[in-house]
């Protein structure tokens, strides 16, 4: 049985590249608010090739890891256990090390999306649209299975992406209607729109925001606001940001790694906002 360190405890975020990650700011703010003075949280640039050795070298002082691209799938073979949520999208963003040394993988992006929506008063939607079909879109689809009671439409750029979204729909046991990106402006009239595309991809849609938009969940947080989010807000629509998602998925990570519930949401959000402001001010 692995001996658990009781004073100094470690956690970190891994990925490549990783210098941009806001996770250290969020987790350290949580430790401070929870008075976990012996806890530290770092970032390490680790690629798929280096991941097994890094994980194998973790000592008893380690509580867990946050994982970003390109490691969310690469870590799965290294785990002793994976949650149903993570298995549903074949993506692990959280590795928790138990007291007996087991490696448990989870995905907090999905419940984090649901929590971010609920924070903005969105408990349920009659229908929803997803803009894009990349890796984040699969997590968005999984989150929508918990929120959306009706039709889900994915707007994609290629038949290959369409096929991927159909496969995710089958895996998650939800029907996804595929629509061409050329008609993406139609998505903006849905009660819930989830934009999962890279920076700039939805800028051209800003001019098509309806006079009374409902709710937009834009997973980007830098640059922010996106042109679509800015116009959406200007027209009075509710906007959920990528920072909201980042905070809520980190909240769940902190709770799992530390065993302290609830994690300090507002302290973590404030730390994220300050870190983003400092980044924008730096040359």
mmCIF file of N, CA and C in Angstrom, residues 60-198:
data_model
loop_
_atom_site.group_PDB
_atom_site.id
_atom_site.type_symbol
_atom_site.label_atom_id
_atom_site.label_comp_id
_atom_site.label_asym_id
_atom_site.label_seq_id
_atom_site.Cartn_x
_atom_site.Cartn_y
_atom_site.Cartn_z
ATOM 1 N N UNK A 60 4.277 9.480 -3.324
ATOM 2 C CA UNK A 60 3.123 9.486 -2.419
ATOM 3 C C UNK A 60 2.615 10.888 -2.119
ATOM 4 N N UNK A 61 3.443 11.904 -2.397
ATOM 5 C CA UNK A 61 3.010 13.280 -2.125
ATOM 6 C C UNK A 61 2.052 13.815 -3.189
ATOM 7 N N UNK A 62 1.899 13.085 -4.289
ATOM 8 C CA UNK A 62 1.061 13.563 -5.390
ATOM 9 C C UNK A 62 -0.412 13.222 -5.159
ATOM 10 N N UNK A 63 -1.261 14.232 -5.320
ATOM 11 C CA UNK A 63 -2.714 14.047 -5.187
ATOM 12 C C UNK A 63 -3.377 13.814 -6.532
ATOM 13 N N UNK A 64 -2.839 14.431 -7.584
ATOM 14 C CA UNK A 64 -3.464 14.255 -8.882
ATOM 15 C C UNK A 64 -2.895 15.165 -9.944
ATOM 16 N N UNK A 65 -3.422 14.982 -11.158
ATOM 17 C CA UNK A 65 -2.986 15.744 -12.319
ATOM 18 C C UNK A 65 -4.188 16.259 -13.098
ATOM 19 N N UNK A 66 -4.042 17.449 -13.647
ATOM 20 C CA UNK A 66 -4.950 17.947 -14.674
ATOM 21 C C UNK A 66 -4.276 17.678 -16.013
ATOM 22 N N UNK A 67 -5.043 17.270 -16.996
ATOM 23 C CA UNK A 67 -4.473 16.896 -18.288
ATOM 24 C C UNK A 67 -5.149 17.676 -19.403
ATOM 25 N N UNK A 68 -4.323 18.243 -20.282
ATOM 26 C CA UNK A 68 -4.859 18.930 -21.447
ATOM 27 C C UNK A 68 -4.264 18.296 -22.694
ATOM 28 N N UNK A 69 -4.508 18.893 -23.851
ATOM 29 C CA UNK A 69 -4.044 18.304 -25.100
ATOM 30 C C UNK A 69 -2.515 18.248 -25.124
ATOM 31 N N UNK A 70 -1.926 17.177 -25.637
ATOM 32 C CA UNK A 70 -2.551 16.057 -26.351
ATOM 33 C C UNK A 70 -2.681 14.796 -25.499
ATOM 34 N N UNK A 71 -2.915 14.951 -24.201
ATOM 35 C CA UNK A 71 -2.784 13.831 -23.273
ATOM 36 C C UNK A 71 -4.111 13.207 -22.835
ATOM 37 N N UNK A 72 -5.235 13.792 -23.207
ATOM 38 C CA UNK A 72 -6.511 13.336 -22.658
ATOM 39 C C UNK A 72 -6.861 11.901 -23.043
ATOM 40 N N UNK A 73 -6.405 11.459 -24.195
ATOM 41 C CA UNK A 73 -6.631 10.069 -24.593
ATOM 42 C C UNK A 73 -5.401 9.211 -24.296
ATOM 43 N N UNK A 74 -4.221 9.809 -24.411
ATOM 44 C CA UNK A 74 -2.976 9.066 -24.215
ATOM 45 C C UNK A 74 -2.851 8.520 -22.802
ATOM 46 N N UNK A 75 -3.488 9.163 -21.824
ATOM 47 C CA UNK A 75 -3.352 8.730 -20.435
ATOM 48 C C UNK A 75 -4.182 7.483 -20.124
ATOM 49 N N UNK A 76 -5.170 7.190 -20.923
ATOM 50 C CA UNK A 76 -6.114 6.117 -20.590
ATOM 51 C C UNK A 76 -5.437 4.766 -20.340
ATOM 52 N N UNK A 77 -4.482 4.326 -21.172
ATOM 53 C CA UNK A 77 -3.844 3.030 -20.901
ATOM 54 C C UNK A 77 -3.041 3.001 -19.596
ATOM 55 N N UNK A 78 -2.747 4.144 -19.022
ATOM 56 C CA UNK A 78 -1.944 4.212 -17.804
ATOM 57 C C UNK A 78 -2.793 4.155 -16.542
ATOM 58 N N UNK A 79 -4.112 4.083 -16.688
ATOM 59 C CA UNK A 79 -5.026 4.167 -15.554
ATOM 60 C C UNK A 79 -5.401 2.795 -15.008
ATOM 61 N N UNK A 80 -5.749 2.773 -13.725
ATOM 62 C CA UNK A 80 -6.310 1.571 -13.110
ATOM 63 C C UNK A 80 -7.827 1.555 -13.228
ATOM 64 N N UNK A 81 -8.393 2.745 -13.360
ATOM 65 C CA UNK A 81 -9.848 2.867 -13.397
ATOM 66 C C UNK A 81 -10.217 4.131 -14.155
ATOM 67 N N UNK A 82 -11.323 4.090 -14.880
ATOM 68 C CA UNK A 82 -11.813 5.261 -15.600
ATOM 69 C C UNK A 82 -13.305 5.397 -15.341
ATOM 70 N N UNK A 83 -13.762 6.612 -15.099
ATOM 71 C CA UNK A 83 -15.176 6.812 -14.812
ATOM 72 C C UNK A 83 -16.015 6.651 -16.076
ATOM 73 N N UNK A 84 -17.277 6.433 -15.879
ATOM 74 C CA UNK A 84 -18.193 6.279 -17.010
ATOM 75 C C UNK A 84 -18.240 7.551 -17.850
ATOM 76 N N UNK A 85 -18.179 8.694 -17.183
ATOM 77 C CA UNK A 85 -18.209 9.972 -17.902
ATOM 78 C C UNK A 85 -17.023 10.099 -18.834
ATOM 79 N N UNK A 86 -15.831 9.806 -18.341
ATOM 80 C CA UNK A 86 -14.626 9.905 -19.169
ATOM 81 C C UNK A 86 -14.642 8.872 -20.286
ATOM 82 N N UNK A 87 -15.089 7.671 -19.972
ATOM 83 C CA UNK A 87 -15.131 6.614 -20.989
ATOM 84 C C UNK A 87 -16.103 6.953 -22.113
ATOM 85 N N UNK A 88 -17.149 7.686 -21.806
ATOM 86 C CA UNK A 88 -18.169 7.989 -22.809
ATOM 87 C C UNK A 88 -17.634 8.833 -23.953
ATOM 88 N N UNK A 89 -16.593 9.632 -23.684
ATOM 89 C CA UNK A 89 -15.997 10.475 -24.728
ATOM 90 C C UNK A 89 -14.527 10.140 -24.973
ATOM 91 N N UNK A 90 -14.069 9.061 -24.358
ATOM 92 C CA UNK A 90 -12.677 8.625 -24.498
ATOM 93 C C UNK A 90 -11.707 9.772 -24.239
ATOM 94 N N UNK A 91 -11.949 10.517 -23.171
ATOM 95 C CA UNK A 91 -11.099 11.663 -22.840
ATOM 96 C C UNK A 91 -11.044 11.845 -21.334
ATOM 97 N N UNK A 92 -9.826 11.890 -20.802
ATOM 98 C CA UNK A 92 -9.587 12.068 -19.371
ATOM 99 C C UNK A 92 -8.851 13.384 -19.166
ATOM 100 N N UNK A 93 -9.429 14.280 -18.379
ATOM 101 C CA UNK A 93 -8.729 15.532 -18.073
ATOM 102 C C UNK A 93 -8.319 15.604 -16.606
ATOM 103 N N UNK A 94 -8.626 14.550 -15.851
ATOM 104 C CA UNK A 94 -8.343 14.531 -14.421
ATOM 105 C C UNK A 94 -7.840 13.155 -14.010
ATOM 106 N N UNK A 95 -6.660 13.114 -13.398
ATOM 107 C CA UNK A 95 -6.121 11.873 -12.851
ATOM 108 C C UNK A 95 -5.988 12.064 -11.348
ATOM 109 N N UNK A 96 -6.713 11.265 -10.604
ATOM 110 C CA UNK A 96 -6.660 11.323 -9.148
ATOM 111 C C UNK A 96 -5.901 10.110 -8.632
ATOM 112 N N UNK A 97 -4.950 10.350 -7.731
ATOM 113 C CA UNK A 97 -4.179 9.274 -7.111
ATOM 114 C C UNK A 97 -4.784 8.961 -5.748
ATOM 115 N N UNK A 98 -5.286 7.760 -5.578
ATOM 116 C CA UNK A 98 -5.955 7.386 -4.337
ATOM 117 C C UNK A 98 -4.937 7.038 -3.250
ATOM 118 N N UNK A 99 -5.421 6.877 -2.031
ATOM 119 C CA UNK A 99 -4.534 6.590 -0.913
ATOM 120 C C UNK A 99 -3.784 5.273 -1.091
ATOM 121 N N UNK A 100 -4.389 4.330 -1.797
ATOM 122 C CA UNK A 100 -3.705 3.051 -2.008
ATOM 123 C C UNK A 100 -2.936 3.017 -3.322
ATOM 124 N N UNK A 101 -2.776 4.190 -3.958
ATOM 125 C CA UNK A 101 -1.921 4.292 -5.131
ATOM 126 C C UNK A 101 -2.578 4.020 -6.461
ATOM 127 N N UNK A 102 -3.899 3.852 -6.481
ATOM 128 C CA UNK A 102 -4.582 3.620 -7.755
ATOM 129 C C UNK A 102 -4.715 4.918 -8.537
ATOM 130 N N UNK A 103 -4.668 4.789 -9.853
ATOM 131 C CA UNK A 103 -4.811 5.936 -10.745
ATOM 132 C C UNK A 103 -6.213 5.923 -11.335
ATOM 133 N N UNK A 104 -7.004 6.906 -10.988
ATOM 134 C CA UNK A 104 -8.399 6.983 -11.425
ATOM 135 C C UNK A 104 -8.560 8.165 -12.378
ATOM 136 N N UNK A 105 -9.075 7.905 -13.577
ATOM 137 C CA UNK A 105 -9.265 8.951 -14.575
ATOM 138 C C UNK A 105 -10.704 9.396 -14.658
ATOM 139 N N UNK A 106 -10.906 10.705 -14.765
ATOM 140 C CA UNK A 106 -12.255 11.264 -14.871
ATOM 141 C C UNK A 106 -12.247 12.378 -15.911
ATOM 142 N N UNK A 107 -13.429 12.815 -16.289
ATOM 143 C CA UNK A 107 -13.590 13.948 -17.192
ATOM 144 C C UNK A 107 -14.494 14.957 -16.500
ATOM 145 N N UNK A 108 -13.915 16.087 -16.075
ATOM 146 C CA UNK A 108 -14.716 17.115 -15.408
ATOM 147 C C UNK A 108 -15.192 18.195 -16.374
ATOM 148 N N UNK A 109 -14.771 18.102 -17.648
ATOM 149 C CA UNK A 109 -15.248 19.070 -18.640
ATOM 150 C C UNK A 109 -16.759 18.953 -18.825
ATOM 151 N N UNK A 110 -17.254 17.715 -18.861
ATOM 152 C CA UNK A 110 -18.677 17.500 -19.137
ATOM 153 C C UNK A 110 -19.552 18.029 -18.001
ATOM 154 N N UNK A 111 -19.377 17.579 -16.754
ATOM 155 C CA UNK A 111 -20.177 18.172 -15.675
ATOM 156 C C UNK A 111 -19.848 19.643 -15.459
ATOM 157 N N UNK A 112 -18.609 20.062 -15.826
ATOM 158 C CA UNK A 112 -18.264 21.475 -15.721
ATOM 159 C C UNK A 112 -19.105 22.332 -16.657
ATOM 160 N N UNK A 113 -19.354 21.835 -17.873
ATOM 161 C CA UNK A 113 -20.226 22.545 -18.807
ATOM 162 C C UNK A 113 -21.639 22.662 -18.252
ATOM 163 N N UNK A 114 -22.128 21.563 -17.698
ATOM 164 C CA UNK A 114 -23.482 21.563 -17.135
ATOM 165 C C UNK A 114 -23.572 22.556 -15.977
ATOM 166 N N UNK A 115 -22.569 22.565 -15.111
ATOM 167 C CA UNK A 115 -22.556 23.477 -13.967
ATOM 168 C C UNK A 115 -22.477 24.934 -14.418
ATOM 169 N N UNK A 116 -21.686 25.204 -15.453
ATOM 170 C CA UNK A 116 -21.572 26.570 -15.963
ATOM 171 C C UNK A 116 -22.905 27.058 -16.522
ATOM 172 N N UNK A 117 -23.618 26.183 -17.209
ATOM 173 C CA UNK A 117 -24.939 26.545 -17.733
ATOM 174 C C UNK A 117 -25.922 26.797 -16.594
ATOM 175 N N UNK A 118 -25.916 25.927 -15.610
ATOM 176 C CA UNK A 118 -26.844 26.077 -14.484
ATOM 177 C C UNK A 118 -26.583 27.356 -13.709
ATOM 178 N N UNK A 119 -25.320 27.743 -13.634
ATOM 179 C CA UNK A 119 -24.984 28.988 -12.950
ATOM 180 C C UNK A 119 -25.647 30.180 -13.637
ATOM 181 N N UNK A 120 -25.856 30.070 -14.956
ATOM 182 C CA UNK A 120 -26.508 31.133 -15.721
ATOM 183 C C UNK A 120 -28.016 30.884 -15.862
ATOM 184 N N UNK A 121 -28.529 29.933 -15.089
ATOM 185 C CA UNK A 121 -29.970 29.698 -15.071
ATOM 186 C C UNK A 121 -30.479 28.747 -16.132
ATOM 187 N N UNK A 122 -29.573 28.076 -16.860
ATOM 188 C CA UNK A 122 -29.994 27.146 -17.903
ATOM 189 C C UNK A 122 -29.995 25.732 -17.327
ATOM 190 N N UNK A 123 -31.149 25.275 -16.898
ATOM 191 C CA UNK A 123 -31.296 23.926 -16.363
ATOM 192 C C UNK A 123 -31.690 22.942 -17.464
ATOM 193 N N UNK A 124 -32.406 23.476 -18.458
ATOM 194 C CA UNK A 124 -32.941 22.609 -19.510
ATOM 195 C C UNK A 124 -33.163 23.430 -20.773
ATOM 196 N N UNK A 125 -33.013 22.772 -21.918
ATOM 197 C CA UNK A 125 -33.259 23.424 -23.212
ATOM 198 C C UNK A 125 -34.071 22.475 -24.084
ATOM 199 N N UNK A 126 -35.030 23.033 -24.804
ATOM 200 C CA UNK A 126 -35.878 22.201 -25.669
ATOM 201 C C UNK A 126 -35.119 21.687 -26.878
ATOM 202 N N UNK A 127 -34.117 22.445 -27.321
ATOM 203 C CA UNK A 127 -33.283 22.036 -28.451
ATOM 204 C C UNK A 127 -31.975 22.809 -28.359
ATOM 205 N N UNK A 128 -30.969 22.348 -29.100
ATOM 206 C CA UNK A 128 -29.658 22.993 -29.014
ATOM 207 C C UNK A 128 -28.898 22.812 -30.310
ATOM 208 N N UNK A 129 -27.959 23.733 -30.553
ATOM 209 C CA UNK A 129 -27.089 23.663 -31.724
ATOM 210 C C UNK A 129 -25.640 23.677 -31.270
ATOM 211 N N UNK A 130 -24.814 22.890 -31.945
ATOM 212 C CA UNK A 130 -23.377 22.882 -31.700
ATOM 213 C C UNK A 130 -22.679 23.419 -32.935
ATOM 214 N N UNK A 131 -21.827 24.405 -32.753
ATOM 215 C CA UNK A 131 -21.020 24.943 -33.845
ATOM 216 C C UNK A 131 -19.650 24.296 -33.785
ATOM 217 N N UNK A 132 -19.323 23.500 -34.807
ATOM 218 C CA UNK A 132 -18.042 22.817 -34.835
ATOM 219 C C UNK A 132 -18.174 21.349 -34.474
ATOM 220 N N UNK A 133 -17.097 20.595 -34.756
ATOM 221 C CA UNK A 133 -17.152 19.146 -34.526
ATOM 222 C C UNK A 133 -15.788 18.598 -34.128
ATOM 223 N N UNK A 134 -14.996 19.409 -33.417
ATOM 224 C CA UNK A 134 -13.694 18.935 -32.966
ATOM 225 C C UNK A 134 -13.791 18.198 -31.649
ATOM 226 N N UNK A 135 -12.663 18.118 -30.941
ATOM 227 C CA UNK A 135 -12.617 17.367 -29.692
ATOM 228 C C UNK A 135 -13.574 17.925 -28.648
ATOM 229 N N UNK A 136 -13.668 19.255 -28.567
ATOM 230 C CA UNK A 136 -14.545 19.864 -27.573
ATOM 231 C C UNK A 136 -16.006 19.586 -27.872
ATOM 232 N N UNK A 137 -16.330 19.400 -29.141
ATOM 233 C CA UNK A 137 -17.720 19.159 -29.524
ATOM 234 C C UNK A 137 -18.252 17.864 -28.930
ATOM 235 N N UNK A 138 -17.397 16.855 -28.785
ATOM 236 C CA UNK A 138 -17.858 15.598 -28.201
ATOM 237 C C UNK A 138 -18.231 15.795 -26.735
ATOM 238 N N UNK A 139 -17.441 16.584 -26.005
ATOM 239 C CA UNK A 139 -17.777 16.884 -24.609
ATOM 240 C C UNK A 139 -19.047 17.723 -24.535
ATOM 241 N N UNK A 140 -19.194 18.671 -25.470
ATOM 242 C CA UNK A 140 -20.406 19.484 -25.509
ATOM 243 C C UNK A 140 -21.630 18.611 -25.755
ATOM 244 N N UNK A 141 -21.504 17.658 -26.667
ATOM 245 C CA UNK A 141 -22.616 16.757 -26.953
ATOM 246 C C UNK A 141 -22.971 15.933 -25.721
ATOM 247 N N UNK A 142 -21.944 15.442 -25.019
ATOM 248 C CA UNK A 142 -22.196 14.676 -23.803
ATOM 249 C C UNK A 142 -22.886 15.530 -22.747
ATOM 250 N N UNK A 143 -22.480 16.804 -22.625
ATOM 251 C CA UNK A 143 -23.119 17.701 -21.671
ATOM 252 C C UNK A 143 -24.571 17.964 -22.057
ATOM 253 N N UNK A 144 -24.813 18.099 -23.350
ATOM 254 C CA UNK A 144 -26.176 18.380 -23.812
ATOM 255 C C UNK A 144 -27.119 17.213 -23.552
ATOM 256 N N UNK A 145 -26.599 16.000 -23.469
ATOM 257 C CA UNK A 145 -27.479 14.871 -23.144
ATOM 258 C C UNK A 145 -28.061 15.027 -21.747
ATOM 259 N N UNK A 146 -27.443 15.862 -20.914
ATOM 260 C CA UNK A 146 -27.922 16.091 -19.555
ATOM 261 C C UNK A 146 -28.806 17.332 -19.452
ATOM 262 N N UNK A 147 -28.836 18.116 -20.525
ATOM 263 C CA UNK A 147 -29.534 19.406 -20.483
ATOM 264 C C UNK A 147 -30.656 19.492 -21.506
ATOM 265 N N UNK A 148 -30.402 18.977 -22.707
ATOM 266 C CA UNK A 148 -31.329 19.166 -23.831
ATOM 267 C C UNK A 148 -32.351 18.034 -23.897
ATOM 268 N N UNK A 149 -33.618 18.410 -23.995
ATOM 269 C CA UNK A 149 -34.693 17.422 -24.051
ATOM 270 C C UNK A 149 -35.159 17.123 -25.474
ATOM 271 N N UNK A 150 -34.684 17.913 -26.440
ATOM 272 C CA UNK A 150 -35.139 17.739 -27.817
ATOM 273 C C UNK A 150 -34.002 17.619 -28.805
ATOM 274 N N UNK A 151 -34.182 18.209 -29.968
ATOM 275 C CA UNK A 151 -33.253 18.055 -31.087
ATOM 276 C C UNK A 151 -31.909 18.722 -30.821
ATOM 277 N N UNK A 152 -30.843 18.040 -31.244
ATOM 278 C CA UNK A 152 -29.496 18.605 -31.218
ATOM 279 C C UNK A 152 -28.968 18.608 -32.653
ATOM 280 N N UNK A 153 -28.543 19.775 -33.119
ATOM 281 C CA UNK A 153 -28.052 19.923 -34.487
ATOM 282 C C UNK A 153 -26.598 20.378 -34.439
ATOM 283 N N UNK A 154 -25.747 19.687 -35.188
ATOM 284 C CA UNK A 154 -24.334 20.053 -35.257
ATOM 285 C C UNK A 154 -24.025 20.636 -36.628
ATOM 286 N N UNK A 155 -23.433 21.819 -36.648
ATOM 287 C CA UNK A 155 -23.059 22.501 -37.883
ATOM 288 C C UNK A 155 -21.578 22.267 -38.126
ATOM 289 N N UNK A 156 -21.264 21.593 -39.232
ATOM 290 C CA UNK A 156 -19.890 21.136 -39.481
ATOM 291 C C UNK A 156 -19.437 21.551 -40.876
ATOM 292 N N UNK A 157 -18.110 21.486 -41.078
ATOM 293 C CA UNK A 157 -17.521 21.954 -42.333
ATOM 294 C C UNK A 157 -17.251 20.846 -43.344
ATOM 295 N N UNK A 158 -17.237 19.598 -42.917
ATOM 296 C CA UNK A 158 -16.856 18.531 -43.841
ATOM 297 C C UNK A 158 -17.613 17.247 -43.523
ATOM 298 N N UNK A 159 -17.636 16.345 -44.502
ATOM 299 C CA UNK A 159 -18.295 15.063 -44.302
ATOM 300 C C UNK A 159 -17.550 14.230 -43.265
ATOM 301 N N UNK A 160 -16.225 14.394 -43.197
ATOM 302 C CA UNK A 160 -15.452 13.663 -42.191
ATOM 303 C C UNK A 160 -15.881 14.074 -40.785
ATOM 304 N N UNK A 161 -16.048 15.380 -40.579
ATOM 305 C CA UNK A 161 -16.506 15.871 -39.284
ATOM 306 C C UNK A 161 -17.938 15.416 -39.005
ATOM 307 N N UNK A 162 -18.752 15.402 -40.045
ATOM 308 C CA UNK A 162 -20.130 14.934 -39.887
ATOM 309 C C UNK A 162 -20.151 13.489 -39.414
ATOM 310 N N UNK A 163 -19.303 12.673 -40.011
ATOM 311 C CA UNK A 163 -19.229 11.265 -39.628
ATOM 312 C C UNK A 163 -18.801 11.115 -38.173
ATOM 313 N N UNK A 164 -17.847 11.941 -37.743
ATOM 314 C CA UNK A 164 -17.387 11.898 -36.360
ATOM 315 C C UNK A 164 -18.520 12.216 -35.396
ATOM 316 N N UNK A 165 -19.294 13.252 -35.719
ATOM 317 C CA UNK A 165 -20.387 13.635 -34.822
ATOM 318 C C UNK A 165 -21.475 12.563 -34.790
ATOM 319 N N UNK A 166 -21.727 11.928 -35.905
ATOM 320 C CA UNK A 166 -22.702 10.825 -35.901
ATOM 321 C C UNK A 166 -22.214 9.695 -35.008
ATOM 322 N N UNK A 167 -20.912 9.400 -35.085
ATOM 323 C CA UNK A 167 -20.343 8.338 -34.252
ATOM 324 C C UNK A 167 -20.455 8.682 -32.770
ATOM 325 N N UNK A 168 -20.188 9.945 -32.425
ATOM 326 C CA UNK A 168 -20.313 10.347 -31.028
ATOM 327 C C UNK A 168 -21.765 10.262 -30.589
ATOM 328 N N UNK A 169 -22.685 10.621 -31.467
ATOM 329 C CA UNK A 169 -24.101 10.512 -31.134
ATOM 330 C C UNK A 169 -24.491 9.070 -30.832
ATOM 331 N N UNK A 170 -24.000 8.147 -31.661
ATOM 332 C CA UNK A 170 -24.288 6.736 -31.431
ATOM 333 C C UNK A 170 -23.679 6.261 -30.114
ATOM 334 N N UNK A 171 -22.462 6.692 -29.851
ATOM 335 C CA UNK A 171 -21.780 6.277 -28.623
ATOM 336 C C UNK A 171 -22.505 6.793 -27.383
ATOM 337 N N UNK A 172 -23.024 8.025 -27.481
ATOM 338 C CA UNK A 172 -23.711 8.655 -26.350
ATOM 339 C C UNK A 172 -25.205 8.381 -26.347
ATOM 340 N N UNK A 173 -25.653 7.614 -27.336
ATOM 341 C CA UNK A 173 -27.067 7.238 -27.454
ATOM 342 C C UNK A 173 -27.969 8.472 -27.572
ATOM 343 N N UNK A 174 -27.560 9.387 -28.448
ATOM 344 C CA UNK A 174 -28.363 10.571 -28.704
ATOM 345 C C UNK A 174 -28.342 10.841 -30.205
ATOM 346 N N UNK A 175 -29.480 11.218 -30.746
ATOM 347 C CA UNK A 175 -29.554 11.501 -32.184
ATOM 348 C C UNK A 175 -29.052 12.909 -32.458
ATOM 349 N N UNK A 176 -28.135 13.013 -33.407
ATOM 350 C CA UNK A 176 -27.579 14.304 -33.788
ATOM 351 C C UNK A 176 -27.902 14.561 -35.254
ATOM 352 N N UNK A 177 -28.578 15.662 -35.534
ATOM 353 C CA UNK A 177 -28.821 16.026 -36.933
ATOM 354 C C UNK A 177 -27.642 16.857 -37.416
ATOM 355 N N UNK A 178 -27.132 16.532 -38.582
ATOM 356 C CA UNK A 178 -25.971 17.230 -39.135
ATOM 357 C C UNK A 178 -26.423 18.283 -40.126
ATOM 358 N N UNK A 179 -25.840 19.476 -40.015
ATOM 359 C CA UNK A 179 -26.135 20.563 -40.945
ATOM 360 C C UNK A 179 -24.829 21.147 -41.460
ATOM 361 N N UNK A 180 -24.896 21.730 -42.637
ATOM 362 C CA UNK A 180 -23.698 22.291 -43.260
ATOM 363 C C UNK A 180 -23.322 23.624 -42.615
ATOM 364 N N UNK A 181 -22.007 23.850 -42.487
ATOM 365 C CA UNK A 181 -21.531 25.101 -41.895
ATOM 366 C C UNK A 181 -22.032 26.318 -42.654
ATOM 367 N N UNK A 182 -22.308 26.172 -43.933
ATOM 368 C CA UNK A 182 -22.826 27.295 -44.717
ATOM 369 C C UNK A 182 -24.140 27.821 -44.156
ATOM 370 N N UNK A 183 -24.854 26.984 -43.412
ATOM 371 C CA UNK A 183 -26.133 27.379 -42.824
ATOM 372 C C UNK A 183 -26.008 27.668 -41.335
ATOM 373 N N UNK A 184 -24.786 27.913 -40.849
ATOM 374 C CA UNK A 184 -24.551 28.053 -39.418
ATOM 375 C C UNK A 184 -25.309 29.228 -38.793
ATOM 376 N N UNK A 185 -25.657 30.220 -39.594
ATOM 377 C CA UNK A 185 -26.424 31.344 -39.050
ATOM 378 C C UNK A 185 -27.766 30.873 -38.493
ATOM 379 N N UNK A 186 -28.293 29.778 -39.049
ATOM 380 C CA UNK A 186 -29.566 29.239 -38.548
ATOM 381 C C UNK A 186 -29.437 28.756 -37.107
ATOM 382 N N UNK A 187 -28.229 28.361 -36.721
ATOM 383 C CA UNK A 187 -28.016 27.848 -35.364
ATOM 384 C C UNK A 187 -28.308 28.897 -34.303
ATOM 385 N N UNK A 188 -28.144 30.167 -34.658
ATOM 386 C CA UNK A 188 -28.229 31.241 -33.671
ATOM 387 C C UNK A 188 -29.646 31.450 -33.156
ATOM 388 N N UNK A 189 -30.624 30.812 -33.772
ATOM 389 C CA UNK A 189 -32.010 30.952 -33.333
ATOM 390 C C UNK A 189 -32.430 29.837 -32.368
ATOM 391 N N UNK A 190 -31.523 28.931 -32.087
ATOM 392 C CA UNK A 190 -31.841 27.866 -31.130
ATOM 393 C C UNK A 190 -31.854 28.427 -29.705
ATOM 394 N N UNK A 191 -32.578 27.771 -28.780
ATOM 395 C CA UNK A 191 -32.590 28.239 -27.394
ATOM 396 C C UNK A 191 -31.240 28.132 -26.702
ATOM 397 N N UNK A 192 -30.386 27.208 -27.201
ATOM 398 C CA UNK A 192 -29.047 27.061 -26.650
ATOM 399 C C UNK A 192 -28.077 26.788 -27.791
ATOM 400 N N UNK A 193 -27.036 27.618 -27.870
ATOM 401 C CA UNK A 193 -26.003 27.478 -28.904
ATOM 402 C C UNK A 193 -24.668 27.258 -28.209
ATOM 403 N N UNK A 194 -23.956 26.198 -28.589
ATOM 404 C CA UNK A 194 -22.642 25.921 -28.021
ATOM 405 C C UNK A 194 -21.605 26.055 -29.130
ATOM 406 N N UNK A 195 -20.744 27.059 -29.022
ATOM 407 C CA UNK A 195 -19.694 27.289 -30.018
ATOM 408 C C UNK A 195 -18.409 26.624 -29.535
ATOM 409 N N UNK A 196 -17.929 25.635 -30.290
ATOM 410 C CA UNK A 196 -16.737 24.872 -29.893
ATOM 411 C C UNK A 196 -15.571 25.100 -30.853
ATOM 412 N N UNK A 197 -15.662 26.131 -31.652
ATOM 413 C CA UNK A 197 -14.696 26.371 -32.726
ATOM 414 C C UNK A 197 -13.503 27.205 -32.257
ATOM 415 N N UNK A 198 -12.391 27.188 -33.017
ATOM 416 C CA UNK A 198 -11.218 27.994 -32.660
ATOM 417 C C UNK A 198 -11.482 29.487 -32.805
#
